[in-house]
């Protein structure tokens, strides 16, 4: 492992001496190898992947910086990213994780609502990033419908087609794209700052029980997409939803849009893992076309 190279990058970025002693592997990630590096009382969290994955870490670095600057919810402060030897790396503040206290889920809901009140002039982001390891397009535009169609659902269908899934998922997918004007009729969301990949593995609490989020797939879009994803795999408690709803009530019709938004992640799981996710996507589309 190129630890001395990475330590030098970290020392430069922190503008203080830093030489990692015995990096400790950290479990829990989906995609990258993660480590805790410590020196001089400074604890740094580092993720490694193949050098070709540098753009993924550059996007994560910029996303963490942008969320942090919004000052609404805790994220690890990014330190630097780059290539060392055959590895791409990202280094960020290490935050020791702890247990929730009774009010922690409500704090998460309140702070996510605060983050969603941070808005941009356009949907999208100034750069592309990834969702899992799948490319995620963020071309900016003024129409939420066009964004959801052209930057989210259509590219996932295209990737499935390229992987050989030419059958019913494609014909259903085309019908769904044509039905989007009805499914999103009258809905004009703000372009909110989103986490973008808000499943239960991407939030935690620090030793004081304060929430933090990490591993964002940031873009600006309908805040309902973040809320929808929290329900897709579970792991968020009632206190979270109550506090969010009290802080920033959801628009009418959000229950109907939930499956349309979660379809993106199920299509993505189809692209990443195949199998049952393709059938699940087809069933979701069939349900949406009937609604
Ligand atoms: P991956 O990109 O591989 O999915 P994550 O960014 O989700 O990896 O991080 C993996 C795990 O490491 C998380 O589930 C969390 O428990 C822990 N973690 C993430 N960021 C930090 C951090 N800055 N400080 C301490 N632990 C972290």
XYZ file of C-alpha atoms and ligand atoms in Angstrom:
318
model
C 0.000 0.000 0.000
C 1.337 3.465 -0.862
C 0.879 4.798 2.669
C 3.921 7.059 2.697
C 2.778 8.733 -0.549
C -0.722 9.192 0.817
C 0.651 10.515 4.119
C 2.642 13.122 2.189
C -0.466 14.285 0.351
C -2.315 14.525 3.671
C 0.567 16.422 5.313
C 0.574 18.918 2.407
C -3.189 19.402 2.592
C -3.202 19.799 6.390
C -0.042 21.872 6.295
C 1.411 19.907 9.194
C 3.582 16.814 9.556
C 1.652 13.592 9.059
C 3.070 10.065 8.798
C 0.566 7.238 9.149
C 1.386 4.599 11.747
C -0.215 1.168 11.221
C -3.305 2.046 9.154
C -6.322 0.184 10.532
C -8.891 -1.306 8.098
C -12.480 -0.145 8.640
C -15.371 -2.327 7.565
C -18.787 -1.266 6.342
C -18.215 0.167 2.865
C -19.715 -1.250 -0.299
C -17.201 -0.214 -2.844
C -13.875 0.918 -1.473
C -11.287 -0.323 1.014
C -11.393 2.031 4.026
C -8.739 2.768 6.666
C -8.104 4.883 9.728
C -4.715 6.619 9.602
C -3.392 8.275 12.744
C -0.441 10.457 13.590
C 0.198 13.167 16.158
C -3.358 12.950 17.462
C -4.697 13.556 13.957
C -7.147 10.866 12.757
C -7.800 10.602 9.027
C -10.286 8.353 7.191
C -8.972 7.119 3.837
C -10.713 5.165 1.079
C -8.782 3.409 -1.682
C -9.732 2.117 -5.095
C -8.064 1.524 -8.460
C -6.294 4.595 -9.892
C -8.885 4.728 -12.695
C -11.523 5.584 -10.043
C -9.983 8.970 -9.226
C -12.933 10.916 -10.772
C -15.263 9.130 -8.325
C -13.194 10.391 -5.389
C -12.856 13.874 -6.904
C -16.651 14.074 -7.099
C -16.981 12.845 -3.499
C -14.396 15.415 -2.365
C -16.320 18.240 -4.048
C -19.637 16.987 -2.706
C -18.377 16.832 0.888
C -16.955 20.326 0.520
C -20.256 21.662 -0.823
C -22.420 20.025 1.844
C -20.041 21.190 4.559
C -20.162 24.759 3.222
C -23.971 24.641 3.441
C -23.534 24.276 7.210
C -26.769 22.372 7.730
C -25.719 18.809 8.514
C -22.481 17.209 9.626
C -20.291 15.560 6.989
C -16.619 14.593 7.279
C -14.409 17.492 6.186
C -12.582 16.404 3.041
C -8.795 16.720 3.166
C -7.498 15.681 -0.267
C -7.768 13.099 -3.006
C -5.373 11.878 -5.662
C -3.409 8.950 -6.982
C -0.615 7.171 -5.088
C 1.056 4.259 -6.830
C -1.670 2.174 -8.443
C -4.364 3.507 -6.119
C -6.759 6.414 -6.136
C -7.497 7.698 -2.647
C -9.671 10.164 -0.784
C -8.744 11.406 2.694
C -11.180 13.073 5.040
C -11.683 13.864 8.691
C -12.161 10.688 10.739
C -15.273 10.895 12.894
C -15.512 8.338 15.710
C -18.967 6.799 15.522
C -21.227 6.188 18.502
C -24.760 5.374 19.519
C -27.889 7.438 18.913
C -29.600 9.086 21.861
C -33.376 9.441 21.928
C -33.359 12.721 20.012
C -30.718 11.768 17.410
C -33.102 10.548 14.665
C -35.146 13.749 15.013
C -31.966 15.792 14.683
C -31.159 13.896 11.484
C -34.624 14.667 10.086
C -34.408 18.345 11.018
C -30.919 18.738 9.580
C -31.753 16.897 6.357
C -34.684 19.291 5.937
C -32.256 22.196 6.477
C -29.958 20.781 3.814
C -32.902 20.433 1.420
C -33.710 24.107 1.924
C -30.361 24.859 0.300
C -31.302 25.242 -3.342
C -29.679 25.888 -6.723
C -30.942 27.696 -9.823
C -30.974 24.490 -11.884
C -31.522 20.793 -11.437
C -28.338 18.717 -11.720
C -24.804 19.593 -10.680
C -21.737 21.158 -12.264
C -20.206 17.725 -12.815
C -21.133 14.072 -13.213
C -20.586 11.603 -10.394
C -21.470 7.999 -9.582
C -24.299 6.116 -7.906
C -22.652 3.029 -6.488
C -20.099 2.518 -9.238
C -22.542 3.442 -12.026
C -21.963 6.765 -13.812
C -24.568 9.343 -12.795
C -25.203 12.193 -15.268
C -25.964 15.625 -13.857
C -26.375 17.891 -16.901
C -28.062 21.003 -15.571
C -31.525 22.098 -16.671
C -34.692 23.884 -15.609
C -37.215 21.090 -16.063
C -37.431 18.478 -13.319
C -39.371 16.158 -15.616
C -36.690 16.360 -18.312
C -33.982 15.854 -15.696
C -35.608 12.770 -14.243
C -36.216 11.358 -17.729
C -32.929 12.200 -19.460
C -30.399 12.154 -16.623
C -31.828 9.423 -14.433
C -34.238 6.832 -15.869
C -33.191 6.822 -19.551
C -29.431 6.350 -18.872
C -30.152 3.389 -16.566
C -32.366 1.812 -19.263
C -29.595 2.412 -21.788
C -27.015 0.703 -19.568
C -29.371 -2.249 -19.113
C -29.806 -2.474 -22.907
C -26.032 -2.464 -23.352
C -25.783 -5.268 -20.786
C -28.208 -7.343 -22.865
C -31.496 -6.592 -21.091
C -33.432 -5.882 -24.288
C -36.784 -7.416 -23.361
C -39.783 -6.256 -21.421
C -37.835 -3.936 -19.104
C -37.082 -1.839 -22.192
C -40.623 -1.710 -23.575
C -42.024 -0.987 -20.125
C -39.291 1.597 -19.607
C -40.218 3.419 -22.811
C -43.879 3.442 -21.767
C -42.874 4.881 -18.432
C -40.819 7.665 -20.025
C -43.854 8.553 -22.144
C -46.071 8.578 -19.031
C -43.838 10.925 -17.024
C -45.845 14.069 -17.885
C -48.888 12.474 -16.207
C -46.938 11.021 -13.285
C -45.301 14.359 -12.480
C -48.208 16.553 -13.506
C -48.438 19.763 -11.523
C -45.348 18.908 -9.476
C -42.786 21.684 -9.435
C -40.165 20.895 -6.832
C -37.323 23.168 -5.801
C -33.803 22.168 -6.850
C -32.699 21.052 -3.375
C -29.228 20.001 -2.319
C -29.545 16.205 -2.090
C -27.458 13.470 -0.562
C -28.453 11.337 -3.537
C -27.733 7.896 -2.023
C -29.460 8.107 1.332
C -29.746 4.534 2.514
C -29.159 3.528 6.128
C -25.498 2.651 5.471
C -24.762 6.287 4.647
C -25.672 7.950 7.921
C -24.435 7.431 11.454
C -24.086 9.225 14.787
C -20.908 10.475 16.399
C -19.863 9.825 19.998
C -22.147 12.650 21.147
C -25.095 11.073 19.311
C -25.084 13.830 16.668
C -26.005 12.720 13.140
C -23.654 12.735 10.195
C -24.049 11.680 6.588
C -21.313 10.461 4.268
C -20.660 8.927 0.841
C -22.919 11.393 -1.036
C -23.967 11.206 -4.700
C -24.793 14.933 -4.582
C -26.942 16.759 -7.093
C -29.746 19.319 -6.911
C -33.227 17.916 -7.376
C -36.542 16.971 -5.830
C -36.020 16.409 -2.089
C -38.637 13.647 -2.249
C -36.017 11.452 -3.947
C -33.887 11.422 -0.764
C -36.933 10.685 1.402
C -38.112 7.952 -0.969
C -34.745 6.223 -0.762
C -34.797 6.189 3.046
C -37.847 3.933 2.748
C -36.441 1.655 0.041
C -34.201 -0.446 2.287
C -35.460 0.785 5.669
C -33.333 1.730 8.673
C -34.751 5.192 9.469
C -36.921 5.579 12.562
C -40.296 7.315 12.977
C -38.644 10.203 14.852
C -36.644 10.990 11.716
C -39.756 11.240 9.513
C -41.773 13.206 12.091
C -39.018 15.785 12.505
C -38.486 16.120 8.749
C -42.197 16.580 8.105
C -42.476 19.159 10.912
C -39.476 21.105 9.593
C -40.311 20.976 5.884
C -43.652 19.339 5.054
C -43.695 17.237 1.898
C -45.906 18.228 -1.035
C -49.155 16.453 -1.743
C -48.708 13.389 -3.939
C -45.305 12.405 -2.558
C -46.560 8.887 -1.782
C -47.481 8.436 -5.463
C -44.091 9.698 -6.659
C -42.108 7.524 -4.242
C -41.957 4.465 -6.534
C -41.057 6.582 -9.540
C -38.076 7.897 -7.603
C -37.035 4.567 -6.103
C -37.239 2.963 -9.542
C -33.964 4.743 -10.335
C -32.155 2.877 -7.561
C -33.758 -0.442 -8.449
C -32.718 -0.009 -12.106
C -29.251 0.828 -10.835
C -29.211 -2.320 -8.703
C -30.274 -4.174 -11.860
C -27.242 -2.741 -13.607
C -24.920 -3.543 -10.703
C -26.279 -6.936 -9.654
C -28.780 -8.064 -12.335
C -31.102 -10.909 -11.414
C -34.194 -10.208 -9.349
C -33.760 -6.438 -9.526
C -34.739 -6.444 -13.205
C -38.015 -8.205 -12.383
C -38.559 -5.828 -9.450
C -38.046 -2.855 -11.779
C -40.559 -4.273 -14.248
C -43.115 -4.732 -11.484
C -42.550 -1.196 -10.247
C -43.052 0.179 -13.759
C -46.208 -1.894 -14.255
C -47.575 -0.453 -11.003
C -46.682 3.098 -12.017
C -48.339 2.713 -15.419
C -51.551 1.580 -13.719
C -51.577 4.450 -11.212
P -17.955 3.107 0.464
O -17.638 4.286 -0.404
O -17.044 1.951 0.204
O -19.413 2.697 0.430
P -18.356 4.584 2.932
O -18.013 5.985 2.584
O -19.805 4.233 3.003
O -17.607 3.551 1.966
O -17.632 4.250 4.316
C -17.573 2.926 4.852
C -17.888 2.919 6.344
O -16.902 3.654 7.056
C -19.211 3.607 6.675
O -20.253 2.690 6.685
C -18.963 4.211 8.036
O -19.281 3.265 9.050
C -17.479 4.466 8.066
N -17.142 5.882 7.757
C -17.399 6.563 6.616
N -16.870 7.790 6.654
C -16.249 7.884 7.853
C -15.493 8.922 8.491
N -15.255 10.086 7.881
N -15.005 8.694 9.725
C -15.225 7.493 10.332
N -15.902 6.481 9.790
C -16.412 6.666 8.556
